[in-house]
Coordinates of C-alpha atoms in Angstrom, one line a residue:
X1 CA 27.6 209.6 125.2
X2 CA 27.4 205.9 124.5
X3 CA 28.9 204.5 121.2
X4 CA 26.5 203.8 118.3
X5 CA 25.6 200.2 118.8
X6 CA 22.7 198.2 119.9
X7 CA 21.8 197.9 123.6
X8 CA 20.0 195.2 125.4
X9 CA 19.5 194.0 129.0
X10 CA 21.0 190.9 130.6
X11 CA 19.9 189.0 133.6
X12 CA 21.6 190.2 136.8
X13 CA 23.7 187.6 138.6
X14 CA 23.8 188.4 142.4
X15 CA 27.1 188.4 144.3
X16 CA 26.3 185.2 146.1
X17 CA 26.0 183.5 142.7
X18 CA 29.4 184.5 141.4
X19 CA 31.5 181.4 140.9
X20 CA 34.3 181.1 143.4
X21 CA 32.9 183.8 145.7
X22 CA 33.4 181.9 149.0
X23 CA 32.0 183.0 152.3
X24 CA 33.6 180.5 154.5
X25 CA 37.2 179.3 154.9
X26 CA 39.4 178.0 157.7
X27 CA 41.7 180.8 159.1
X28 CA 45.2 180.3 160.4
X29 CA 47.0 182.5 162.8
X30 CA 50.0 184.3 161.4
X31 CA 52.3 185.9 164.0
X32 CA 53.6 189.4 163.3
X33 CA 56.7 188.7 165.4
X34 CA 58.8 188.1 162.3
X35 CA 58.2 191.6 161.0
X36 CA 60.2 194.6 161.9
X37 CA 59.1 195.8 165.4
X38 CA 58.3 199.3 164.1
X39 CA 55.4 198.0 162.0
X40 CA 54.0 195.1 163.9
X41 CA 51.1 197.2 165.3
X42 CA 50.4 198.6 161.9
X43 CA 50.2 195.2 160.3
X44 CA 48.0 193.8 163.1
X45 CA 45.6 196.8 162.7
X46 CA 45.6 196.6 158.9
X47 CA 44.7 192.9 159.0
X48 CA 41.6 193.9 161.0
X49 CA 40.6 196.3 158.3
X50 CA 41.5 194.7 155.0
X51 CA 41.5 191.2 153.4
X52 CA 44.9 189.6 154.1
X53 CA 46.8 187.0 152.0
X54 CA 50.1 185.4 153.1
X55 CA 52.7 184.0 150.7
X56 CA 56.4 183.2 150.3
X57 CA 58.7 185.8 148.9
X58 CA 60.2 183.1 146.7
X59 CA 56.9 183.2 144.7
X60 CA 57.1 186.9 144.0
X61 CA 59.1 188.5 141.1
X62 CA 59.8 192.2 140.5
X63 CA 60.4 193.2 136.9
X64 CA 62.0 196.5 135.8
X65 CA 61.5 196.7 132.1
X66 CA 58.4 197.0 129.9
X67 CA 59.6 194.2 127.6
X68 CA 59.8 191.8 130.7
X69 CA 56.2 192.7 131.6
X70 CA 55.0 191.9 128.1
X71 CA 56.8 188.6 127.8
X72 CA 55.6 187.6 131.2
X73 CA 52.0 188.3 130.2
X74 CA 52.3 186.3 127.0
X75 CA 53.9 183.4 128.8
X76 CA 51.1 183.4 131.4
X77 CA 48.4 183.3 128.7
X78 CA 50.2 180.5 126.9
X79 CA 50.5 178.4 130.2
X80 CA 46.8 178.9 131.1
X81 CA 44.6 175.9 131.4
X82 CA 41.5 177.0 133.3
X83 CA 41.2 180.8 133.3
X84 CA 42.6 184.1 132.0
X85 CA 41.4 187.4 133.4
X86 CA 42.6 190.8 132.1
X87 CA 41.7 194.2 133.6
X88 CA 43.0 197.4 132.0
X89 CA 41.9 200.8 130.9
X90 CA 42.0 199.5 127.3
X91 CA 43.8 197.2 124.9
X92 CA 45.7 198.9 122.0
X93 CA 44.0 198.5 118.7
X94 CA 47.2 197.1 117.2
X95 CA 47.9 194.4 119.8
X96 CA 47.3 191.5 117.4
X97 CA 50.0 189.3 119.1
X98 CA 48.2 189.5 122.4
X99 CA 44.8 188.7 120.8
X100 CA 46.5 185.8 118.9
X101 CA 47.9 184.4 122.2
X102 CA 44.4 184.4 123.7
X103 CA 43.0 182.7 120.6
X104 CA 45.6 180.0 120.6
X105 CA 45.1 179.4 124.3
X106 CA 41.3 179.1 123.8
X107 CA 41.9 176.7 120.9
X108 CA 44.3 174.5 122.7
X109 CA 42.4 174.3 126.0
X110 CA 38.6 173.7 125.5
X111 CA 37.8 174.4 129.1
X112 CA 39.6 177.7 129.3
X113 CA 37.5 180.8 130.2
X114 CA 38.7 184.3 129.4
X115 CA 37.4 187.4 131.1
X116 CA 38.3 190.9 130.1
X117 CA 37.3 194.1 131.9
X118 CA 37.9 197.5 130.3
X119 CA 36.8 201.1 130.3
X120 CA 33.9 201.6 128.0
X121 CA 34.6 205.2 126.8
X122 CA 38.3 204.4 126.1
X123 CA 37.6 201.1 124.4
X124 CA 34.7 202.2 122.1
X125 CA 36.1 205.4 120.6
X126 CA 34.6 206.1 117.2
X127 CA 36.5 205.1 114.1
X128 CA 37.6 202.0 112.2
X129 CA 39.8 200.8 115.0
X130 CA 38.9 200.3 118.7
X131 CA 39.4 197.8 121.5
X132 CA 35.9 196.6 121.0
X133 CA 36.5 195.8 117.4
X134 CA 39.8 194.2 118.2
X135 CA 38.1 191.7 120.6
X136 CA 35.1 191.0 118.3
X137 CA 36.6 188.0 116.5
X138 CA 37.2 186.3 119.8
X139 CA 33.6 187.0 120.9
X140 CA 32.3 185.6 117.6
X141 CA 34.5 182.4 117.8
X142 CA 34.0 181.7 121.5
X143 CA 30.8 183.3 122.7
X144 CA 30.4 181.1 125.7
X145 CA 34.1 181.3 126.8
X146 CA 35.1 184.9 126.2
X147 CA 33.4 187.4 128.5
X148 CA 34.2 191.1 127.9
X149 CA 32.8 193.7 130.4
X150 CA 33.1 197.5 130.0
X151 CA 32.7 200.0 132.8
X152 CA 31.1 203.4 132.2
X153 CA 31.6 206.0 134.9
X154 CA 28.2 207.4 136.1
X155 CA 29.7 210.8 136.8
X156 CA 29.1 211.9 133.2
X157 CA 25.3 212.0 132.8
X158 CA 22.5 214.2 131.6
X159 CA 23.2 217.0 129.1
X160 CA 26.9 216.7 129.7
X161 CA 27.0 213.2 128.5
X162 CA 25.6 214.4 125.1
X163 CA 27.9 217.5 124.9
X164 CA 31.3 216.1 125.9
X165 CA 33.3 214.8 122.8
X166 CA 34.4 211.1 123.0
X167 CA 38.1 212.1 123.4
X168 CA 37.4 213.9 126.6
X169 CA 34.7 211.9 128.3
X170 CA 37.3 209.9 130.3
X171 CA 37.8 213.0 132.4
X172 CA 34.7 212.1 134.4
X173 CA 36.2 208.8 135.6
X174 CA 37.5 205.5 134.2
X175 CA 37.9 201.8 135.0
X176 CA 41.6 201.8 136.1
X177 CA 42.6 198.5 137.7
X178 CA 45.6 196.8 136.0
X179 CA 45.4 193.1 137.0
X180 CA 46.4 190.3 134.7
X181 CA 45.8 186.7 135.8
X182 CA 46.1 183.2 134.4
X183 CA 45.1 180.2 136.5
X184 CA 46.8 180.9 139.9
X185 CA 49.3 183.5 138.6
X186 CA 48.7 187.2 138.9
X187 CA 50.7 190.1 137.3
X188 CA 50.0 193.4 139.0
X189 CA 51.0 196.7 137.3
X190 CA 50.0 200.2 136.5
X191 CA 50.5 199.5 132.8
X192 CA 47.8 199.3 130.2
X193 CA 47.9 196.8 127.3
X194 CA 49.4 198.9 124.5
X195 CA 52.7 198.9 122.6
X196 CA 54.2 201.9 124.5
X197 CA 53.7 200.1 127.8
X198 CA 55.5 197.1 126.4
X199 CA 58.5 199.1 125.1
X200 CA 59.3 202.6 126.4
X201 CA 56.8 203.6 129.0
X202 CA 58.2 203.0 132.5
X203 CA 55.9 201.4 135.1
X204 CA 56.1 198.8 137.9
X205 CA 55.5 195.1 137.4
X206 CA 55.1 192.5 140.2
X207 CA 54.3 188.8 139.4
X208 CA 52.9 186.4 141.9
X209 CA 53.0 182.7 141.2
X210 CA 51.1 179.8 142.7
X211 CA 48.6 182.1 144.5
X212 CA 45.1 180.6 144.2
X213 CA 43.6 182.8 146.9
X214 CA 44.9 186.1 145.6
X215 CA 44.0 185.1 142.0
X216 CA 40.5 184.2 143.2
X217 CA 40.1 187.6 145.0
X218 CA 41.1 189.4 141.8
X219 CA 38.7 187.3 139.7
X220 CA 35.9 187.9 142.2
X221 CA 36.6 191.6 142.1
X222 CA 36.1 191.5 138.3
X223 CA 33.0 189.3 138.5
X224 CA 31.4 191.5 141.1
X225 CA 32.1 194.6 139.0
X226 CA 30.4 192.9 136.0
X227 CA 27.1 193.5 137.8
X228 CA 27.5 197.3 137.2
X229 CA 29.3 197.2 133.8
X230 CA 28.1 196.7 130.2
X231 CA 28.8 193.4 128.5
X232 CA 30.3 193.5 125.0
X233 CA 28.6 191.0 122.6
X234 CA 28.8 190.2 118.9
X235 CA 25.8 191.8 117.2
X236 CA 23.2 189.8 115.5
X237 CA 22.2 192.9 113.5
X238 CA 24.1 193.2 110.3
X239 CA 24.1 197.0 110.6
X240 CA 26.0 196.9 113.9
X241 CA 29.3 195.0 114.5
X242 CA 28.8 194.7 118.3
X243 CA 26.3 195.5 121.0
X244 CA 26.5 196.6 124.6
X245 CA 24.2 194.7 127.0
X246 CA 23.3 196.2 130.4
X247 CA 22.9 193.5 133.1
X248 CA 20.2 195.0 135.3
X249 CA 16.9 196.3 134.1
X250 CA 16.1 197.7 137.5
X251 CA 19.1 200.0 137.6
X252 CA 19.8 202.8 135.1
X253 CA 23.5 202.7 133.9
X254 CA 23.9 206.4 134.8
X255 CA 22.8 205.7 138.4
X256 CA 24.8 202.8 139.6
X257 CA 26.4 204.5 142.7
X258 CA 24.4 202.6 145.3
X259 CA 24.6 199.3 143.4
X260 CA 28.4 199.5 143.0
X261 CA 28.9 200.6 146.6
X262 CA 26.9 197.6 147.9
X263 CA 28.6 195.1 145.6
X264 CA 32.2 196.3 146.4
X265 CA 31.4 196.5 150.2
X266 CA 30.1 193.0 150.2
X267 CA 33.2 191.8 148.4
X268 CA 35.4 193.5 150.9
X269 CA 33.6 192.2 153.9
X270 CA 33.4 188.7 152.6
X271 CA 37.1 188.4 152.0
X272 CA 38.0 190.3 155.1
X273 CA 36.0 188.0 157.3
X274 CA 37.2 184.9 155.5
X275 CA 40.9 185.7 155.0
X276 CA 43.0 182.7 155.0
X277 CA 45.3 184.2 157.6
X278 CA 44.7 186.1 160.8
X279 CA 47.5 188.1 162.3
X280 CA 48.6 187.7 165.9
X281 CA 51.1 189.5 168.1
X282 CA 51.8 186.4 170.0
X283 CA 54.7 184.1 168.9
X284 CA 53.4 181.3 166.6
X285 CA 54.5 177.9 167.8
X286 CA 52.5 176.0 165.2
X287 CA 54.3 174.4 162.3
X288 CA 53.3 175.2 158.7
X289 CA 54.3 173.4 155.5
X290 CA 57.3 175.2 154.0
X291 CA 57.7 177.4 157.0
X292 CA 56.0 180.7 158.0
X293 CA 55.1 183.0 155.1
X294 CA 57.3 186.1 154.9
X295 CA 55.0 188.3 152.8
X296 CA 51.5 189.7 153.5
X297 CA 49.4 191.2 150.7
X298 CA 46.5 193.5 151.4
X299 CA 44.2 194.4 148.4
X300 CA 42.9 197.9 148.5
X301 CA 39.9 199.2 146.5
X302 CA 39.4 203.0 146.0
X303 CA 36.3 204.1 144.2
X304 CA 35.4 207.6 145.5
X305 CA 32.4 208.1 143.3
X306 CA 30.9 205.0 145.0
X307 CA 32.1 206.1 148.5
X308 CA 34.6 203.2 148.7
X309 CA 37.7 204.8 150.2
X310 CA 39.9 201.9 151.5
X311 CA 43.1 203.5 150.2
X312 CA 42.5 206.7 152.2
X313 CA 41.9 204.6 155.3
X314 CA 45.0 202.5 154.8
X315 CA 47.4 205.4 154.2
X316 CA 46.0 207.3 157.1
X317 CA 46.7 204.3 159.3
X318 CA 50.2 203.9 157.9
X319 CA 51.2 207.5 158.7
X320 CA 49.6 207.3 162.1
X321 CA 51.4 204.1 163.1
X322 CA 54.9 204.8 161.6
X323 CA 57.3 205.6 164.4
X324 CA 59.7 208.5 164.6
X325 CA 59.7 211.6 162.7
X326 CA 60.3 213.5 166.0
X327 CA 63.5 215.2 165.0
X328 CA 62.7 218.7 163.7
X329 CA 63.4 219.1 160.0
X330 CA 65.8 222.0 160.7
X331 CA 67.9 220.0 163.1
X332 CA 71.3 219.6 161.5
X333 CA 73.2 218.2 164.5
X334 CA 71.1 215.1 165.0
X335 CA 71.2 212.6 162.0
X336 CA 67.8 211.5 160.9
X337 CA 67.3 207.8 161.6
X338 CA 63.5 207.4 161.3
X339 CA 61.4 205.9 158.5
X340 CA 62.0 207.0 154.9
X341 CA 59.1 207.1 152.4
X342 CA 59.6 207.0 148.7
X343 CA 56.6 208.0 146.6
X344 CA 56.1 208.3 142.9
X345 CA 53.4 208.9 140.3
X346 CA 53.5 209.8 136.6
X347 CA 50.7 212.3 137.2
X348 CA 51.8 214.2 140.3
X349 CA 49.2 216.2 142.1
X350 CA 48.8 214.6 145.5
X351 CA 45.2 214.2 146.8
X352 CA 44.8 216.9 149.5
X353 CA 44.4 214.4 152.4
X354 CA 47.6 212.6 151.3
X355 CA 49.5 215.9 151.0
X356 CA 48.4 216.8 154.5
X357 CA 49.7 213.4 155.7
X358 CA 53.1 214.1 154.2
X359 CA 53.3 217.7 155.4
X360 CA 51.9 217.0 158.8
X361 CA 54.4 214.4 159.7
X362 CA 58.1 214.8 160.4
X363 CA 59.0 211.7 158.2
X364 CA 61.4 212.0 155.4
X365 CA 59.7 211.7 152.0
X366 CA 61.4 211.5 148.6
X367 CA 59.0 212.0 145.7
X368 CA 59.5 211.2 142.0
X369 CA 57.3 213.0 139.4
X370 CA 57.4 212.9 135.7
X371 CA 59.3 215.7 133.8
X372 CA 57.1 217.5 131.2
X373 CA 58.8 215.6 128.4
X374 CA 58.2 212.2 130.1
X375 CA 54.5 213.0 130.7
X376 CA 52.3 210.8 128.5
X377 CA 50.4 213.9 127.2
X378 CA 53.6 215.7 126.1
X379 CA 53.2 216.9 122.5
X380 CA 49.5 216.1 122.3
X381 CA 47.2 218.3 120.3
X382 CA 44.5 220.4 121.7
X383 CA 43.7 220.7 125.4
X384 CA 45.7 217.5 126.2
X385 CA 48.9 219.2 125.2
X386 CA 48.4 221.6 128.1
X387 CA 48.4 218.9 130.7
X388 CA 52.1 218.6 131.3
X389 CA 52.2 222.3 132.0
X390 CA 49.1 221.8 134.3
X391 CA 51.0 219.2 136.3
X392 CA 53.9 221.7 136.6
X393 CA 51.5 224.1 138.2
X394 CA 50.4 221.5 140.7
X395 CA 54.0 220.7 141.5
X396 CA 54.7 224.4 142.1
X397 CA 51.8 224.6 144.5
X398 CA 52.9 221.5 146.3
X399 CA 56.5 222.8 146.7
X400 CA 55.2 226.2 148.0
X401 CA 53.2 224.3 150.6
X402 CA 56.3 222.3 151.5
X403 CA 58.3 225.4 152.0
X404 CA 55.5 227.1 154.0
X405 CA 55.5 224.2 156.4
X406 CA 59.3 224.3 156.7
X407 CA 59.6 220.7 155.4
X408 CA 61.8 221.2 152.3
X409 CA 64.7 218.7 151.9
X410 CA 67.4 220.3 149.7
X411 CA 68.8 218.2 146.9
X412 CA 72.3 218.8 148.2
X413 CA 71.5 217.3 151.6
X414 CA 72.8 213.8 152.3
X415 CA 70.4 210.9 152.7
X416 CA 71.0 210.6 156.4
X417 CA 70.8 214.4 157.2
X418 CA 67.5 215.1 155.5
X419 CA 64.1 214.7 157.1
X420 CA 61.9 216.8 155.0
X421 CA 60.2 216.4 151.6
X422 CA 62.2 216.2 148.4
X423 CA 60.8 216.4 144.8
X424 CA 62.8 215.1 141.9
X425 CA 61.7 214.6 138.2
X426 CA 62.1 211.5 136.0
X427 CA 63.3 211.8 132.5
X428 CA 64.8 209.2 130.1
X429 CA 65.5 210.0 126.4
X430 CA 62.7 208.5 124.3
X431 CA 60.7 207.2 127.3
X432 CA 57.6 208.3 129.2
X433 CA 56.9 207.7 132.9
X434 CA 53.9 205.9 134.3
X435 CA 55.2 204.3 137.5
X436 CA 53.3 204.8 140.8
X437 CA 53.4 203.7 144.4
X438 CA 55.0 204.0 147.8
X439 CA 58.0 202.3 149.4
X440 CA 58.7 202.6 153.2
X441 CA 61.9 201.7 155.0
X442 CA 62.5 201.8 158.7
X443 CA 65.6 204.1 158.3
X444 CA 67.2 205.9 155.4
X445 CA 70.1 203.3 155.3
X446 CA 67.9 200.2 155.4
X447 CA 65.8 198.5 152.7
X448 CA 62.0 198.8 152.2
X449 CA 59.7 196.6 154.2
X450 CA 56.4 198.0 152.9
X451 CA 55.3 198.9 149.3
X452 CA 52.1 200.1 147.8
X453 CA 51.7 199.1 144.2
X454 CA 48.9 198.8 141.6
X455 CA 46.8 201.3 139.7
X456 CA 46.5 204.4 142.0
X457 CA 48.2 207.6 141.0
X458 CA 47.6 209.0 144.5
X459 CA 46.0 212.1 143.1
X460 CA 42.5 213.6 143.3
X461 CA 41.4 211.8 140.2
X462 CA 42.4 208.4 141.6
X463 CA 40.7 209.2 144.9
X464 CA 37.4 210.5 143.6
X465 CA 36.8 209.6 140.0
X466 CA 38.5 206.5 138.8
X467 CA 37.9 203.0 140.1
X468 CA 41.3 201.6 141.4
X469 CA 42.7 198.4 142.8
X470 CA 46.0 198.5 144.5
X471 CA 47.9 196.3 146.9
X472 CA 50.0 196.9 150.0
X473 CA 52.8 194.5 150.6
X474 CA 54.6 193.9 153.9
X475 CA 57.6 191.6 154.1
X476 CA 60.1 190.3 156.6
X477 CA 62.3 188.8 153.8
X478 CA 65.7 190.5 153.5
X479 CA 66.0 189.2 150.0
X480 CA 62.7 190.7 148.9
X481 CA 63.5 193.9 150.7
X482 CA 66.7 194.2 148.8
X483 CA 64.8 193.7 145.5
X484 CA 62.4 196.5 146.5
X485 CA 65.3 198.8 147.2
X486 CA 66.7 197.9 143.8
X487 CA 63.4 198.7 142.2
X488 CA 63.0 202.2 143.7
X489 CA 66.7 203.0 143.2
X490 CA 66.4 202.0 139.6
X491 CA 63.7 204.6 139.1
X492 CA 65.7 207.2 141.0
X493 CA 68.6 206.6 138.7
X494 CA 66.8 208.5 135.9
X495 CA 65.9 211.4 138.1
X496 CA 67.3 214.9 138.5
X497 CA 66.5 217.8 140.8
X498 CA 63.0 219.3 140.2
X499 CA 63.2 222.2 137.7
X500 CA 59.5 223.1 137.8
X501 CA 60.1 226.4 139.7
X502 CA 61.9 227.7 136.6
X503 CA 59.1 226.8 134.2
X504 CA 56.5 229.4 133.1
X505 CA 52.8 228.3 133.3
X506 CA 50.6 230.3 130.9
X507 CA 47.4 232.0 132.1
X508 CA 45.3 229.8 129.9
X509 CA 46.8 226.7 131.6
X510 CA 46.1 228.1 135.0
X511 CA 42.5 228.7 133.9
X512 CA 42.3 225.1 132.6
X513 CA 43.6 223.7 135.9
X514 CA 41.0 225.8 137.8
X515 CA 38.3 224.3 135.7
X516 CA 39.4 220.6 135.6
X517 CA 41.9 220.4 138.4
X518 CA 40.0 217.5 140.0
X519 CA 40.3 215.5 136.8
X520 CA 44.2 215.6 136.8

């Protein structure tokens, strides 16, 4: 159900009219010869499927702490001269410092434009405090320079839209991309804009500096998505504090599937065909200012409810092209020396096709899940309080499938002797866990040369209900590879062997999972 506020219709702006949405650019060949031989074919094929951006590893920073993420975000806003764009599930209603940073930036730079894209259901919850009300003063003070869009999942419609309480309507899908940009800087994370994500909720944080092409892609993604999202406006009616305006009188907001599919497909094809760089397997003899880039970034959109499944396609290609995994998992005489995959999500319940990729290969895979106490829903009232137990049930089912396939990697096995699947759980006193992504290294004793990062939780919900934007990074830089290794090992430092098999799952929780399992 929509919040009680006035609604009106806005003029629809076609994709071709979105500022900065370019359809032509000059491409440069980028040889894959500098990348590890085991992934050159994968990189070349991926560049044919996805938009591709090249950059130097010296312009990429990996942060480990929530406080670093928050300070970096504030600093970016304070440096901004032309544009700020923020995409998140919501902004915490108490985040006055963040709002003040935006207000100061707008006041200092008269040409600054601010775009914010959030989830409508989460950001307009009834009550005296909400994200919409928090942003209202900025909209009133700068109506032509502050643009706030709110996405509403079309999955919840008809009689269900009227019956489902506001606290639970997010179960039918949300706006989930976490991209934060200022001018030509982009900060990519899985973190929302709320105090816990700035203090004691562990996530991943990757900052890209001096990247106009990637920043423009992210901004174009948000601008295109505005065509199927509500616009938040200050109300002219004294009875209502704000209003939600719909941009297209020809499309009902509950039936945007085709519109969203076409918009996102056009975005993808435009950037894929006009990528600044083209990969080549031949040696590159041309000279480039500053030397050859050593990082490739591939943006990946997943929006299953709109039949946009780029993430599934990319991960399938990755598992198909990774070499090795030929040594049987029960072989103890031959040390395992093929690729090692690290995978993590705070809400573990692998999407069935991803589970099949893991179990169907012979590649070593180490998984980090959240312990029940580190789950963000731990201690919640009502149905939400059952969710950590529900994730335990999903973990138990996964481990049973691992054992049935003969792929279990015992915790007491050494890193070089295991080639199965290992599950560990993250717990840190006073913290919750929200990190997600994948790291791939060519051998267990080497450093990662691939990582997937962004908003996806790699579960059924991310694949089918939420709208996600993630990024796959490939690098030939030994320095960056070492930093990626430090990132994943830093997360593993707070893990212990999985204890879920010893935990009891109540019948009521099993029934709940049977009812809403696809929403977890």
